[in-house]
Tab-separated table of N, CA, C and O in Angstrom:
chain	number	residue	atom	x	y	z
A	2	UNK	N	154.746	107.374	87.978
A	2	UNK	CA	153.343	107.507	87.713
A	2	UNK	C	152.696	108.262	88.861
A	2	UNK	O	152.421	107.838	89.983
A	3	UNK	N	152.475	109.716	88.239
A	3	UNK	CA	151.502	110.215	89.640
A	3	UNK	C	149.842	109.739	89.886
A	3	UNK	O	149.260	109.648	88.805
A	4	UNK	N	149.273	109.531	90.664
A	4	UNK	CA	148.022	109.328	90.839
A	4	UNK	C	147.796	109.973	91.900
A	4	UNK	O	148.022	109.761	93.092
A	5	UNK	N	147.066	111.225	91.015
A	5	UNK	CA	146.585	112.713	91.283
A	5	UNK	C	145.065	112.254	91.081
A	5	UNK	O	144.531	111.847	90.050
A	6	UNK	N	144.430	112.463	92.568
A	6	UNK	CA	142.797	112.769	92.366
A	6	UNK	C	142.623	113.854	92.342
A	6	UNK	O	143.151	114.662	93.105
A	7	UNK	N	141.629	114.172	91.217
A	7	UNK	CA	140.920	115.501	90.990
A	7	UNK	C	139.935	115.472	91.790
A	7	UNK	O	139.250	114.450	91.838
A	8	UNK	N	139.616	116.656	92.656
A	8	UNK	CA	138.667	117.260	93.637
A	8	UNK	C	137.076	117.850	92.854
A	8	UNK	O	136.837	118.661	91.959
A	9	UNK	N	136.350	117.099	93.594
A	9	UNK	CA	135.081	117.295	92.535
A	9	UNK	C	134.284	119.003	92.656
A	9	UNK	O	133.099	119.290	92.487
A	10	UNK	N	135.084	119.623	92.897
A	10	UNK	CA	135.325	121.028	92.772
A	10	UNK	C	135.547	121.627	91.231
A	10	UNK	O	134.827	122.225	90.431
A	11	UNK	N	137.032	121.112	91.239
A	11	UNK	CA	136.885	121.190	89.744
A	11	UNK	C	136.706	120.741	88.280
A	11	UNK	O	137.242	121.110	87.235
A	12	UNK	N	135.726	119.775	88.579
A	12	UNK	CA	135.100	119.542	87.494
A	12	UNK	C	133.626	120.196	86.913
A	12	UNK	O	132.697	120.601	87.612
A	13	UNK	N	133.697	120.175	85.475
A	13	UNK	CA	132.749	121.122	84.903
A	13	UNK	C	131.272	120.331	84.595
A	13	UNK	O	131.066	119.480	83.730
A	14	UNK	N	130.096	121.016	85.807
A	14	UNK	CA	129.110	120.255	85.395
A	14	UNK	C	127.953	121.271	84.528
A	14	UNK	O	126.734	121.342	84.690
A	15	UNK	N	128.589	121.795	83.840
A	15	UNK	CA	127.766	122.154	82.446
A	15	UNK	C	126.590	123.225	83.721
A	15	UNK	O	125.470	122.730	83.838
A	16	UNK	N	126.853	124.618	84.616
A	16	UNK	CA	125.902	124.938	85.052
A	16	UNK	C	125.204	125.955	84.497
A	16	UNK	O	124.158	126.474	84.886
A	17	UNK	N	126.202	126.314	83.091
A	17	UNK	CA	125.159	127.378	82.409
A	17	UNK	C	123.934	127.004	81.685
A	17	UNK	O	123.352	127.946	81.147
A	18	UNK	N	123.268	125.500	81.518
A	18	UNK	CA	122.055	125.486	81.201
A	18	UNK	C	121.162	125.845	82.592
A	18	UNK	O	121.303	125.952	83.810
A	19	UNK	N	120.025	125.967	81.411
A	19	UNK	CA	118.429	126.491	82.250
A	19	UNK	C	117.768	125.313	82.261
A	19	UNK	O	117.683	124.612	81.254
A	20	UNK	N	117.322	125.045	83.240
A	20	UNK	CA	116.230	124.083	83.414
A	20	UNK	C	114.697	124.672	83.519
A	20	UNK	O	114.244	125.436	84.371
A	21	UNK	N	113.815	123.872	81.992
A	21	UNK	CA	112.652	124.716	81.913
A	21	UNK	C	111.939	124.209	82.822
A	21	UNK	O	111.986	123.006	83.082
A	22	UNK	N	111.180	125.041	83.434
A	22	UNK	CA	109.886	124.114	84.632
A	22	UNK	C	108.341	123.805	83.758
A	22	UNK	O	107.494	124.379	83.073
A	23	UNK	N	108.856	121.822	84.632
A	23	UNK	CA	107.878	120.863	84.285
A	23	UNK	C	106.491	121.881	84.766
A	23	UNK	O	106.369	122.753	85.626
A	24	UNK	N	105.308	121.134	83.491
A	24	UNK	CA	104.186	121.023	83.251
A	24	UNK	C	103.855	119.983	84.429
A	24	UNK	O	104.667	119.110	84.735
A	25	UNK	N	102.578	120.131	85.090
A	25	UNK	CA	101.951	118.686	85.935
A	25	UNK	C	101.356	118.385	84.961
A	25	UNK	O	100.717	119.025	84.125
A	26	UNK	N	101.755	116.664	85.197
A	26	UNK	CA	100.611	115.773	84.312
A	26	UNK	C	99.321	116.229	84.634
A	26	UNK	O	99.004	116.896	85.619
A	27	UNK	N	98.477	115.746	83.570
A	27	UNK	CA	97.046	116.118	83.418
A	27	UNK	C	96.360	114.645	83.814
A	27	UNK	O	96.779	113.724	83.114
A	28	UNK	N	95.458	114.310	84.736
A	28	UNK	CA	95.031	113.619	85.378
A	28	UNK	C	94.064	112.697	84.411
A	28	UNK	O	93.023	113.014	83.835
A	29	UNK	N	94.905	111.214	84.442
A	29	UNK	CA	93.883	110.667	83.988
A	29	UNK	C	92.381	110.249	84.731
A	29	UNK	O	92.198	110.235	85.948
A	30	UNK	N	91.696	110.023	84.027
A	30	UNK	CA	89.907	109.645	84.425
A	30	UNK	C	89.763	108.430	84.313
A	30	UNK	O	89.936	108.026	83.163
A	31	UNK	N	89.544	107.768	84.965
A	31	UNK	CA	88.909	106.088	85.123
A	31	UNK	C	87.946	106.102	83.784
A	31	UNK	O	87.209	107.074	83.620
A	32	UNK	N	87.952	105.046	82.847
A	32	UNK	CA	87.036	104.845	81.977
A	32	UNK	C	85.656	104.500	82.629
A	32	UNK	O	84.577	105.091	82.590
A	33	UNK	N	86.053	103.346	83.242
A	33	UNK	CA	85.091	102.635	83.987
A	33	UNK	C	84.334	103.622	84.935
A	33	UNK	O	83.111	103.768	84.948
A	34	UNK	N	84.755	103.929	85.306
A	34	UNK	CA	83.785	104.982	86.646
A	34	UNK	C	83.465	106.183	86.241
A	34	UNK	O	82.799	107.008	86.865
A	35	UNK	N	84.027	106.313	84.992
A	35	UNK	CA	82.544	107.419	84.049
A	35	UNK	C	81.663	107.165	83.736
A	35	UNK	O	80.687	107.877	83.974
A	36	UNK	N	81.562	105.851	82.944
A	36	UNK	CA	80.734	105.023	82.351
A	36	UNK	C	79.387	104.501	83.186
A	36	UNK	O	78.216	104.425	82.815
A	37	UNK	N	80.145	104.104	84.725
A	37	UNK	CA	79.337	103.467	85.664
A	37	UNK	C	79.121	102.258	85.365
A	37	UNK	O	78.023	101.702	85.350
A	38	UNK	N	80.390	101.695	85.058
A	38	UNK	CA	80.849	100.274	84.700
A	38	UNK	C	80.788	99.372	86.374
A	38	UNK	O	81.719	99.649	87.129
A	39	UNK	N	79.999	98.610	86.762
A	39	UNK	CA	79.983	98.012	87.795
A	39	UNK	C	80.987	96.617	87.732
A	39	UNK	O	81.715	96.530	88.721
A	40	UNK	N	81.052	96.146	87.301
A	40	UNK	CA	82.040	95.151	87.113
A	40	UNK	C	82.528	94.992	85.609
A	40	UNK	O	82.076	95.662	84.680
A	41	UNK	N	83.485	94.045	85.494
A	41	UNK	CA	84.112	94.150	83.864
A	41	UNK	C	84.095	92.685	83.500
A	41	UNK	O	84.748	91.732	83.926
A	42	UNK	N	83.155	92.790	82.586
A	42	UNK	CA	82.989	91.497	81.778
A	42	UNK	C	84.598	90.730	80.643
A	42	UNK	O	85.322	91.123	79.729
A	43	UNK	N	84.410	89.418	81.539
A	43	UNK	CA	85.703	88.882	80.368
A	43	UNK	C	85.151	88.383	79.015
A	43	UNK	O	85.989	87.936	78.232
A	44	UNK	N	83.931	88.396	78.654
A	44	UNK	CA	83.663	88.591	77.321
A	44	UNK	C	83.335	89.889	76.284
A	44	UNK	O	82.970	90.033	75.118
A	45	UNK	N	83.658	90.654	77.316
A	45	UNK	CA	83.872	91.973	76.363
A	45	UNK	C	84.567	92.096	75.659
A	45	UNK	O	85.219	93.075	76.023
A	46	UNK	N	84.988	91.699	74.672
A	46	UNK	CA	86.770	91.510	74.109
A	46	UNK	C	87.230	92.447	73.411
A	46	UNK	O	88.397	92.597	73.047
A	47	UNK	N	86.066	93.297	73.144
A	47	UNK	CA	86.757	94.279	72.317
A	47	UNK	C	87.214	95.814	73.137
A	47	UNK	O	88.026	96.660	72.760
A	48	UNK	N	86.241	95.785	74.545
A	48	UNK	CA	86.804	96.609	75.311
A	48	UNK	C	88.029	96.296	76.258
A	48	UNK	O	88.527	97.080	77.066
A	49	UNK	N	88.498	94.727	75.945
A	49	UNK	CA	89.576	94.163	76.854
A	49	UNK	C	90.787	94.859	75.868
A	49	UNK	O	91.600	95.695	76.262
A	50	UNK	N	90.706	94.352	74.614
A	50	UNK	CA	91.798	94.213	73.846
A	50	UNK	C	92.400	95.784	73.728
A	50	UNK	O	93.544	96.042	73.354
A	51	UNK	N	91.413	96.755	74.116
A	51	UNK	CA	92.391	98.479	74.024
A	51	UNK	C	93.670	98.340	75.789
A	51	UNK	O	94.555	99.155	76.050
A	52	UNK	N	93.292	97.038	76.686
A	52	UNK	CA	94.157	97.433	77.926
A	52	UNK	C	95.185	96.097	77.687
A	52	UNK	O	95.747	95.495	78.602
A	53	UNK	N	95.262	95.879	76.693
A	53	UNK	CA	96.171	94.649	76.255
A	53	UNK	C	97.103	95.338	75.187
A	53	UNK	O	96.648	96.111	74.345
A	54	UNK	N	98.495	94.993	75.281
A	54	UNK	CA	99.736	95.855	74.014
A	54	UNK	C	99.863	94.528	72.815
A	54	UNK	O	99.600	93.358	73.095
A	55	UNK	N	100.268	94.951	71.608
A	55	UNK	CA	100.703	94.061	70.671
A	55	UNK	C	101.227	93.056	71.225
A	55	UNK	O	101.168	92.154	70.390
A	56	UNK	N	101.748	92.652	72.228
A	56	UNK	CA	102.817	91.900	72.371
A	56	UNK	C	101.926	90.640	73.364
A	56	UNK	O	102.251	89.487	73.647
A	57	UNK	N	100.835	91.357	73.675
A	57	UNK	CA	99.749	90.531	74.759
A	57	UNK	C	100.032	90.976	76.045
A	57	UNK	O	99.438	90.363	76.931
A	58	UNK	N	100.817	91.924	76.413
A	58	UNK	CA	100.824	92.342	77.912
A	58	UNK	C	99.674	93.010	78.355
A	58	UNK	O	98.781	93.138	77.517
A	59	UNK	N	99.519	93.387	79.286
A	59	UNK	CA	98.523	94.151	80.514
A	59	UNK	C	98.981	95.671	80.475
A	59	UNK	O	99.986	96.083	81.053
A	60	UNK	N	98.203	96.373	79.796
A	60	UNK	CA	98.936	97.936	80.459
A	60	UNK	C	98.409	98.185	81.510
A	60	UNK	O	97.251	98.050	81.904
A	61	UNK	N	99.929	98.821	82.279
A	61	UNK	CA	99.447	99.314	83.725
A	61	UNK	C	98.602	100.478	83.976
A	61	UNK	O	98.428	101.424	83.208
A	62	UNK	N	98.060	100.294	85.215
A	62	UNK	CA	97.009	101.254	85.770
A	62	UNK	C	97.941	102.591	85.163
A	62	UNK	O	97.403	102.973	84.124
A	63	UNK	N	98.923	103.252	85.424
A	63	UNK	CA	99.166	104.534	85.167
A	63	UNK	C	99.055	105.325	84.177
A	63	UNK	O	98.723	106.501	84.037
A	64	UNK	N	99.581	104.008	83.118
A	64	UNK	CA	99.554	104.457	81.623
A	64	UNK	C	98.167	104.280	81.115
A	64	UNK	O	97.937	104.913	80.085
A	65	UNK	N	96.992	103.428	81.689
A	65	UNK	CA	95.712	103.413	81.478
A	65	UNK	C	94.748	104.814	81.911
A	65	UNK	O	93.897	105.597	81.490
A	66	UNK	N	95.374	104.552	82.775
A	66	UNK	CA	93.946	105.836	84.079
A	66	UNK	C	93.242	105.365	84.437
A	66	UNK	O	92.318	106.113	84.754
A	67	UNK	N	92.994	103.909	84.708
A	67	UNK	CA	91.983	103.208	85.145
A	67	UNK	C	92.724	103.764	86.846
A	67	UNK	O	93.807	104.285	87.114
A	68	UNK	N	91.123	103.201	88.031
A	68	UNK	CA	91.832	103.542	89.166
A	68	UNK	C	91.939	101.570	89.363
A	68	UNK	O	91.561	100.605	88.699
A	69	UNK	N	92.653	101.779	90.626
A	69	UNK	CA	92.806	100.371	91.314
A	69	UNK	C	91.967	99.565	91.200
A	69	UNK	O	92.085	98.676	90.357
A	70	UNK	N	90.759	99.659	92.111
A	70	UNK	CA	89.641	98.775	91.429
A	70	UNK	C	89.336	98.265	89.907
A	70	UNK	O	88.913	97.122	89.735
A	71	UNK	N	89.495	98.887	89.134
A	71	UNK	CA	88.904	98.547	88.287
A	71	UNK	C	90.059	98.206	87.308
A	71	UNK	O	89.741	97.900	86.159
A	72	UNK	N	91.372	98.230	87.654
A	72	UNK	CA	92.424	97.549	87.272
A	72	UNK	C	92.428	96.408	87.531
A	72	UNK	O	92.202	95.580	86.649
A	73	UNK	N	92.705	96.016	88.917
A	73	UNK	CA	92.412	94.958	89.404
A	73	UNK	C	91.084	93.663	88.836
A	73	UNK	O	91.194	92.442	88.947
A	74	UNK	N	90.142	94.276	88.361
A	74	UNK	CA	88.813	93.793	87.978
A	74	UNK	C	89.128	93.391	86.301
A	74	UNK	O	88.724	92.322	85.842
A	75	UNK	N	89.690	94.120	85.690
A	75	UNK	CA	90.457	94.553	84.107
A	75	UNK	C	90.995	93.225	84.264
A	75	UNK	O	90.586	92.206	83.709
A	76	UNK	N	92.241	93.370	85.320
A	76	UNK	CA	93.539	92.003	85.393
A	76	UNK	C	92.895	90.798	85.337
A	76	UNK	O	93.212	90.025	84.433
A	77	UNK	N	92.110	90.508	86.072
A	77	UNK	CA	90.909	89.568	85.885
A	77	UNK	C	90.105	88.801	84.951
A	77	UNK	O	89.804	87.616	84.809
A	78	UNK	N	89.814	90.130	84.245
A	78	UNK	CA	88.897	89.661	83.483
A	78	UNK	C	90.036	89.487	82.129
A	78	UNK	O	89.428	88.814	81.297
A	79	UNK	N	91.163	89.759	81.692
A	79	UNK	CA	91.824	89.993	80.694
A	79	UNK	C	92.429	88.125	81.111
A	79	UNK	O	92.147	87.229	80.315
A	80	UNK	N	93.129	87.857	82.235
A	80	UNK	CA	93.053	86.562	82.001
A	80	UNK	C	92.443	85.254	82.369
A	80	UNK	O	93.007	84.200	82.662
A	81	UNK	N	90.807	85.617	82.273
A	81	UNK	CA	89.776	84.636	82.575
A	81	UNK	C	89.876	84.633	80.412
A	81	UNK	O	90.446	83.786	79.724
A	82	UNK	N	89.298	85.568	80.043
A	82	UNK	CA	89.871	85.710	78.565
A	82	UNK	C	90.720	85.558	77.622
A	82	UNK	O	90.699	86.047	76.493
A	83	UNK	N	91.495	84.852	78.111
A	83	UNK	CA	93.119	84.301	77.824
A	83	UNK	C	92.662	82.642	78.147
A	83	UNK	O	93.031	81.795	77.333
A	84	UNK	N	92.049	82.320	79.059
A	84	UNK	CA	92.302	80.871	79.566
A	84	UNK	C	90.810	80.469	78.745
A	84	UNK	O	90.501	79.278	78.753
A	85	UNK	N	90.103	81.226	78.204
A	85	UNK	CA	88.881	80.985	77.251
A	85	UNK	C	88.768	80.670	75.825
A	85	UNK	O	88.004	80.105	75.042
A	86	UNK	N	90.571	81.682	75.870
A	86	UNK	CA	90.666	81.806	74.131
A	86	UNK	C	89.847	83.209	73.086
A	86	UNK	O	89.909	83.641	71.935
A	87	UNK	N	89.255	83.441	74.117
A	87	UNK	CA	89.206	85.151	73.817
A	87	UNK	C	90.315	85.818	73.334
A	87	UNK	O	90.255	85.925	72.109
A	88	UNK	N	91.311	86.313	73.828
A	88	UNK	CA	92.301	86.633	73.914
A	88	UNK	C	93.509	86.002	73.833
A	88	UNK	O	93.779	85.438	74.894
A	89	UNK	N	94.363	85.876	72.965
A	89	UNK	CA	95.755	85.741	73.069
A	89	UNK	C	96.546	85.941	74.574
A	89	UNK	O	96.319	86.757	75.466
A	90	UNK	N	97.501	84.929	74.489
A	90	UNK	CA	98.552	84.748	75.626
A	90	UNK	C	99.544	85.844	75.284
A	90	UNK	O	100.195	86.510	76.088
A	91	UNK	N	99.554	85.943	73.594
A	91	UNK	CA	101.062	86.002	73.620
A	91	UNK	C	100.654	87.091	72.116
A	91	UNK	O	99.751	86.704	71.374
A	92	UNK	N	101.070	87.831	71.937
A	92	UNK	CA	101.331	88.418	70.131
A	92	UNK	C	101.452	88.345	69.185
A	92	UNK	O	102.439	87.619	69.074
A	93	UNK	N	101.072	88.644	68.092
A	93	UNK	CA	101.421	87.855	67.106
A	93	UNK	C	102.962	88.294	66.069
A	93	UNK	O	103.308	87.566	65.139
């Protein structure tokens, strides 16, 4: 039994593709700090329930565009609204 290592020389890593060049993401905008939303009400429920997924999770700041603050303020108020009964824990 020979045990021959192949030299990573010659192996074929596919270099005749082109790699197209990435687009920059397009910058999301804070809802809240267009609006001139000063704090975020946990009885708002119907503006809570667009940063909440089917399943009852929290979408994150990135996939929102909210900035920090007002994520943070969101997180808050989404489960002061949960412990009220506003809002679901969990999905249906």
């Amino acid at each position: 039994m020979d045990n021959k290592k192949v030299s990573s020389a010659n192996k074929d890593f596919g270099d005749d593709k082109v790699k197209k060049p990435r687009r920059p993401m397009k910058k999301k905008v804070c809802e809240f700090c267009e609006k001139g939303v000063a704090e975020i009400d946990y009885k708002d429920v119907s503006r809570l329930r667009r940063y909440v997924t089917e399943k009852g999770k929290i979408i994150s700041a990135r996939t929102s565009g909210c900035c920090a603050r007002h994520q943070r303020q969101l997180t808050v108020a989404i489960k002061r609204a949960r412990m009220v009964a506003l809002l679901p824990f969990k999905g249906e």
